Amino acid sequence: MASRNNPLSLLVLLFFAILPISYALKFDLPAHMPGSKKAERCIRNFVAKDTLVVVTATVSGHKGDGQNVNMHIKDAVGNDYGRPKDVTGEQRMAFTSHADAAFDVCFENTLSGSRDVMSPSRHIELDIDIGADARDWSAIQAAEKLKPVETELRRIEELVNEIVGEMEYLRTREQKLRDTNESTNERVKWFAFCTMGMLIGLGAWQVVYLRAYFRSKHLI
């Protein structure tokens, strides 16, 4: 049974490997007064440690139109990867993640006050490439003189390795959570035993005390 499932698992793994680990978003970002919490919009994604990430943002408008779009790339553990200011046109940033954590790509559109604009907003197109898809395979093909098929196989190989690494990370994380759950259950069990013992001891002490009290009063 296991031998028949192995080819199917391999095909599923290759199918997900061929899919690019990237996505594109398009949205409008209204402008607000400086200091307003509504001025910022963040897109979050998870990335493993030491993974290459390329963020490409295309912002409409031009400098001096009364709007300032600022970017901020950060992760959930406090690492800061860049703060481009007054972004217009295409802005491309590449970084290598420092931890296994979620990272945020935040945009803030504020009014500069230099011009009056009716319903001000900027249109933003965001592309995020992670891992193997973030590498410049055209440059690698030219540098190593690879054939197109060899380049594609190389890319798929790296994608498969990334998927295997992510599955291993999930397995390790699941094992840690299971160990934590078992440890918590063990502590709760012993706490319940101790509580039950204390209640039984308290009940026995009350019986002995009340019996001694009633005897001292010659009630029994």
Coordinates of C-alpha atoms in Angstrom, one line a residue:
M1 CA 0.0 0.0 0.0
A2 CA 2.8 2.4 0.9
S3 CA 4.6 1.6 -2.4
R4 CA 1.5 2.5 -4.4
N5 CA 1.1 5.8 -2.5
N6 CA 4.7 7.0 -3.0
P7 CA 4.3 8.0 -6.7
L8 CA 1.1 9.8 -6.0
S9 CA 2.7 11.7 -3.1
L10 CA 5.6 12.6 -5.5
L11 CA 3.3 13.9 -8.1
V12 CA 1.4 16.1 -5.6
L13 CA 4.7 17.4 -4.3
L14 CA 5.9 18.2 -7.8
F15 CA 2.6 19.9 -8.6
F16 CA 3.0 22.3 -5.6
A17 CA 6.6 22.8 -6.5
I18 CA 5.7 24.0 -10.0
L19 CA 3.4 26.6 -8.5
P20 CA 5.2 29.8 -7.9
I21 CA 5.7 30.8 -4.3
S22 CA 4.6 34.4 -5.0
Y23 CA 1.5 36.5 -5.2
A24 CA 0.4 39.9 -6.5
L25 CA -2.0 42.3 -4.9
K26 CA -3.7 45.4 -6.3
F27 CA -5.5 47.9 -4.1
D28 CA -6.2 51.6 -3.6
L29 CA -4.8 53.3 -0.6
P30 CA -6.7 56.4 0.5
A31 CA -4.8 59.3 1.9
H32 CA -5.3 60.5 5.5
M33 CA -3.9 63.2 7.7
P34 CA -0.4 62.5 9.2
G35 CA -0.7 60.5 12.5
S36 CA -4.0 58.8 11.5
K37 CA -4.1 55.0 12.2
K38 CA -6.3 54.6 9.1
A39 CA -3.5 55.8 6.8
E40 CA -1.6 52.4 7.1
R41 CA -2.4 49.1 5.5
C42 CA -0.2 46.0 6.0
I43 CA 0.1 42.7 4.1
R44 CA 1.4 39.8 6.1
N45 CA 3.1 36.6 5.1
F46 CA 5.2 33.9 6.8
V47 CA 8.8 33.2 5.8
A48 CA 11.4 30.7 7.1
K49 CA 14.7 31.8 8.4
D50 CA 17.5 32.7 5.9
T51 CA 15.0 32.9 3.0
L52 CA 15.4 35.4 0.2
V53 CA 12.4 37.7 -0.2
V54 CA 11.9 40.3 -3.0
V55 CA 9.2 42.9 -2.5
T56 CA 8.2 44.9 -5.6
A57 CA 5.7 47.7 -5.2
T58 CA 4.4 49.9 -8.0
V59 CA 2.8 53.1 -6.8
S60 CA 0.8 55.4 -9.0
G61 CA 1.0 59.2 -8.9
H62 CA 4.0 61.4 -8.8
K63 CA 6.0 63.4 -6.3
G64 CA 4.4 66.7 -5.4
D65 CA 0.8 65.7 -5.9
G66 CA -0.1 66.3 -2.2
Q67 CA 0.3 62.6 -1.2
N68 CA 3.3 60.8 0.4
V69 CA 3.3 57.0 0.3
N70 CA 5.8 55.5 2.8
M71 CA 6.7 51.8 3.1
H72 CA 7.8 49.8 6.1
I73 CA 8.9 46.2 6.0
K74 CA 9.2 44.4 9.4
D75 CA 8.7 41.1 11.0
A76 CA 6.9 39.9 14.1
V77 CA 10.0 39.6 16.2
G78 CA 11.2 43.2 15.7
N79 CA 13.5 43.0 12.7
D80 CA 13.4 46.0 10.4
Y81 CA 14.1 45.4 6.7
G82 CA 13.5 48.9 5.2
R83 CA 11.6 52.1 5.3
P84 CA 11.4 53.7 1.8
K85 CA 9.9 57.2 1.9
D86 CA 7.7 59.1 -0.6
V87 CA 7.5 56.1 -3.0
T88 CA 6.3 56.6 -6.6
G89 CA 6.7 54.3 -9.5
E90 CA 8.4 50.9 -9.0
Q91 CA 10.2 50.2 -5.7
R92 CA 12.1 47.0 -5.4
M93 CA 13.5 45.7 -2.1
A94 CA 15.3 42.4 -1.4
F95 CA 16.2 41.0 2.0
T96 CA 17.0 37.8 3.7
S97 CA 14.8 36.9 6.7
H98 CA 16.5 36.7 10.1
A99 CA 13.9 34.4 11.8
D100 CA 11.1 32.0 11.3
A101 CA 8.4 34.6 11.6
A102 CA 5.6 36.5 9.8
F103 CA 6.7 39.7 8.1
D104 CA 4.6 42.7 7.2
V105 CA 4.8 45.0 4.2
C106 CA 3.0 48.2 5.3
F107 CA 2.0 51.2 3.3
E108 CA 1.1 54.6 4.6
N109 CA -0.5 57.4 2.5
T110 CA -0.5 60.8 4.1
L111 CA -1.5 64.2 2.9
S112 CA 1.4 66.6 2.6
G113 CA -0.9 69.7 2.7
S114 CA 0.8 71.3 -0.3
R115 CA -2.2 70.7 -2.6
D116 CA -5.9 70.2 -2.3
V117 CA -6.9 66.9 -3.8
M118 CA -10.5 65.5 -4.1
S119 CA -10.8 62.0 -2.6
P120 CA -7.0 61.4 -2.7
S121 CA -5.7 57.9 -3.1
R122 CA -2.9 56.0 -4.7
H123 CA -3.1 52.7 -6.6
I124 CA -0.6 50.1 -5.5
E125 CA 0.5 46.9 -7.1
L126 CA 2.4 44.6 -4.8
D127 CA 4.5 41.5 -5.8
I128 CA 6.2 39.3 -3.2
D129 CA 8.5 36.6 -4.3
I130 CA 9.9 34.2 -1.7
G131 CA 12.6 31.6 -1.9
A132 CA 13.5 30.2 -5.3
D133 CA 11.1 32.4 -7.1
A134 CA 12.9 35.5 -5.7
R135 CA 16.2 34.5 -7.5
D136 CA 17.1 35.9 -10.9
W137 CA 17.1 32.7 -12.9
S138 CA 17.9 34.4 -16.2
A139 CA 21.1 35.7 -14.7
I140 CA 21.9 32.2 -13.3
Q141 CA 21.2 30.6 -16.7
A142 CA 23.5 33.1 -18.4
A143 CA 26.3 32.8 -15.7
E144 CA 26.3 29.0 -15.6
K145 CA 25.4 28.5 -19.3
L146 CA 22.4 26.3 -18.6
K147 CA 19.8 25.2 -21.0
P148 CA 16.2 26.4 -20.4
V149 CA 15.1 22.9 -19.4
E150 CA 18.1 22.6 -17.0
T151 CA 17.2 26.0 -15.5
E152 CA 13.6 25.0 -15.0
L153 CA 14.6 21.7 -13.4
R154 CA 17.0 23.6 -11.1
R155 CA 14.2 25.9 -10.1
I156 CA 11.9 23.0 -9.4
E157 CA 14.6 21.2 -7.4
E158 CA 15.0 24.3 -5.1
L159 CA 11.2 24.6 -4.7
V160 CA 11.0 21.0 -3.7
N161 CA 13.8 21.4 -1.2
E162 CA 12.0 24.4 0.2
I163 CA 8.7 22.4 0.5
V164 CA 10.6 19.6 2.3
G165 CA 12.2 22.1 4.6
E166 CA 8.8 23.7 5.4
M167 CA 7.3 20.3 6.1
E168 CA 10.2 19.4 8.4
Y169 CA 9.6 22.7 10.2
L170 CA 5.9 22.0 10.6
R171 CA 6.7 18.5 11.9
T172 CA 9.2 19.9 14.5
R173 CA 6.7 22.6 15.5
E174 CA 3.9 20.0 15.9
Q175 CA 6.2 17.8 18.0
K176 CA 7.0 20.8 20.3
L177 CA 3.3 21.6 20.6
R178 CA 2.5 17.9 21.4
D179 CA 5.3 17.9 24.1
T180 CA 3.9 21.1 25.6
N181 CA 0.4 19.6 25.6
E182 CA 1.5 16.4 27.3
S183 CA 3.5 18.4 29.9
T184 CA 0.5 20.6 30.6
N185 CA -1.8 17.6 30.9
E186 CA 0.7 16.0 33.4
R187 CA 0.8 19.1 35.5
V188 CA -3.0 19.5 35.5
K189 CA -3.3 15.8 36.6
W190 CA -1.0 16.2 39.5
F191 CA -2.6 19.5 40.5
A192 CA -6.0 17.8 40.5
F193 CA -4.5 15.0 42.7
C194 CA -3.0 17.5 45.1
T195 CA -6.3 19.5 45.2
M196 CA -8.2 16.3 45.9
G197 CA -5.8 15.2 48.6
M198 CA -6.0 18.6 50.3
L199 CA -9.8 18.5 50.2
I200 CA -9.9 15.0 51.7
G201 CA -7.4 16.1 54.4
L202 CA -9.4 19.2 55.2
G203 CA -12.6 17.2 55.5
A204 CA -11.0 14.7 57.8
W205 CA -9.5 17.4 60.0
Q206 CA -12.9 19.1 60.2
V207 CA -14.5 15.8 61.3
V208 CA -11.9 15.3 64.0
Y209 CA -12.0 18.9 65.2
L210 CA -15.8 19.0 65.4
R211 CA -15.9 15.7 67.3
A212 CA -13.4 16.9 69.8
Y213 CA -15.3 20.2 70.1
F214 CA -18.6 18.5 70.8
R215 CA -17.0 16.1 73.3
S216 CA -15.5 19.1 75.1
K217 CA -19.0 20.6 75.4
H218 CA -20.4 17.2 76.5
L219 CA -22.7 17.3 73.5
I220 CA -21.8 13.8 72.5

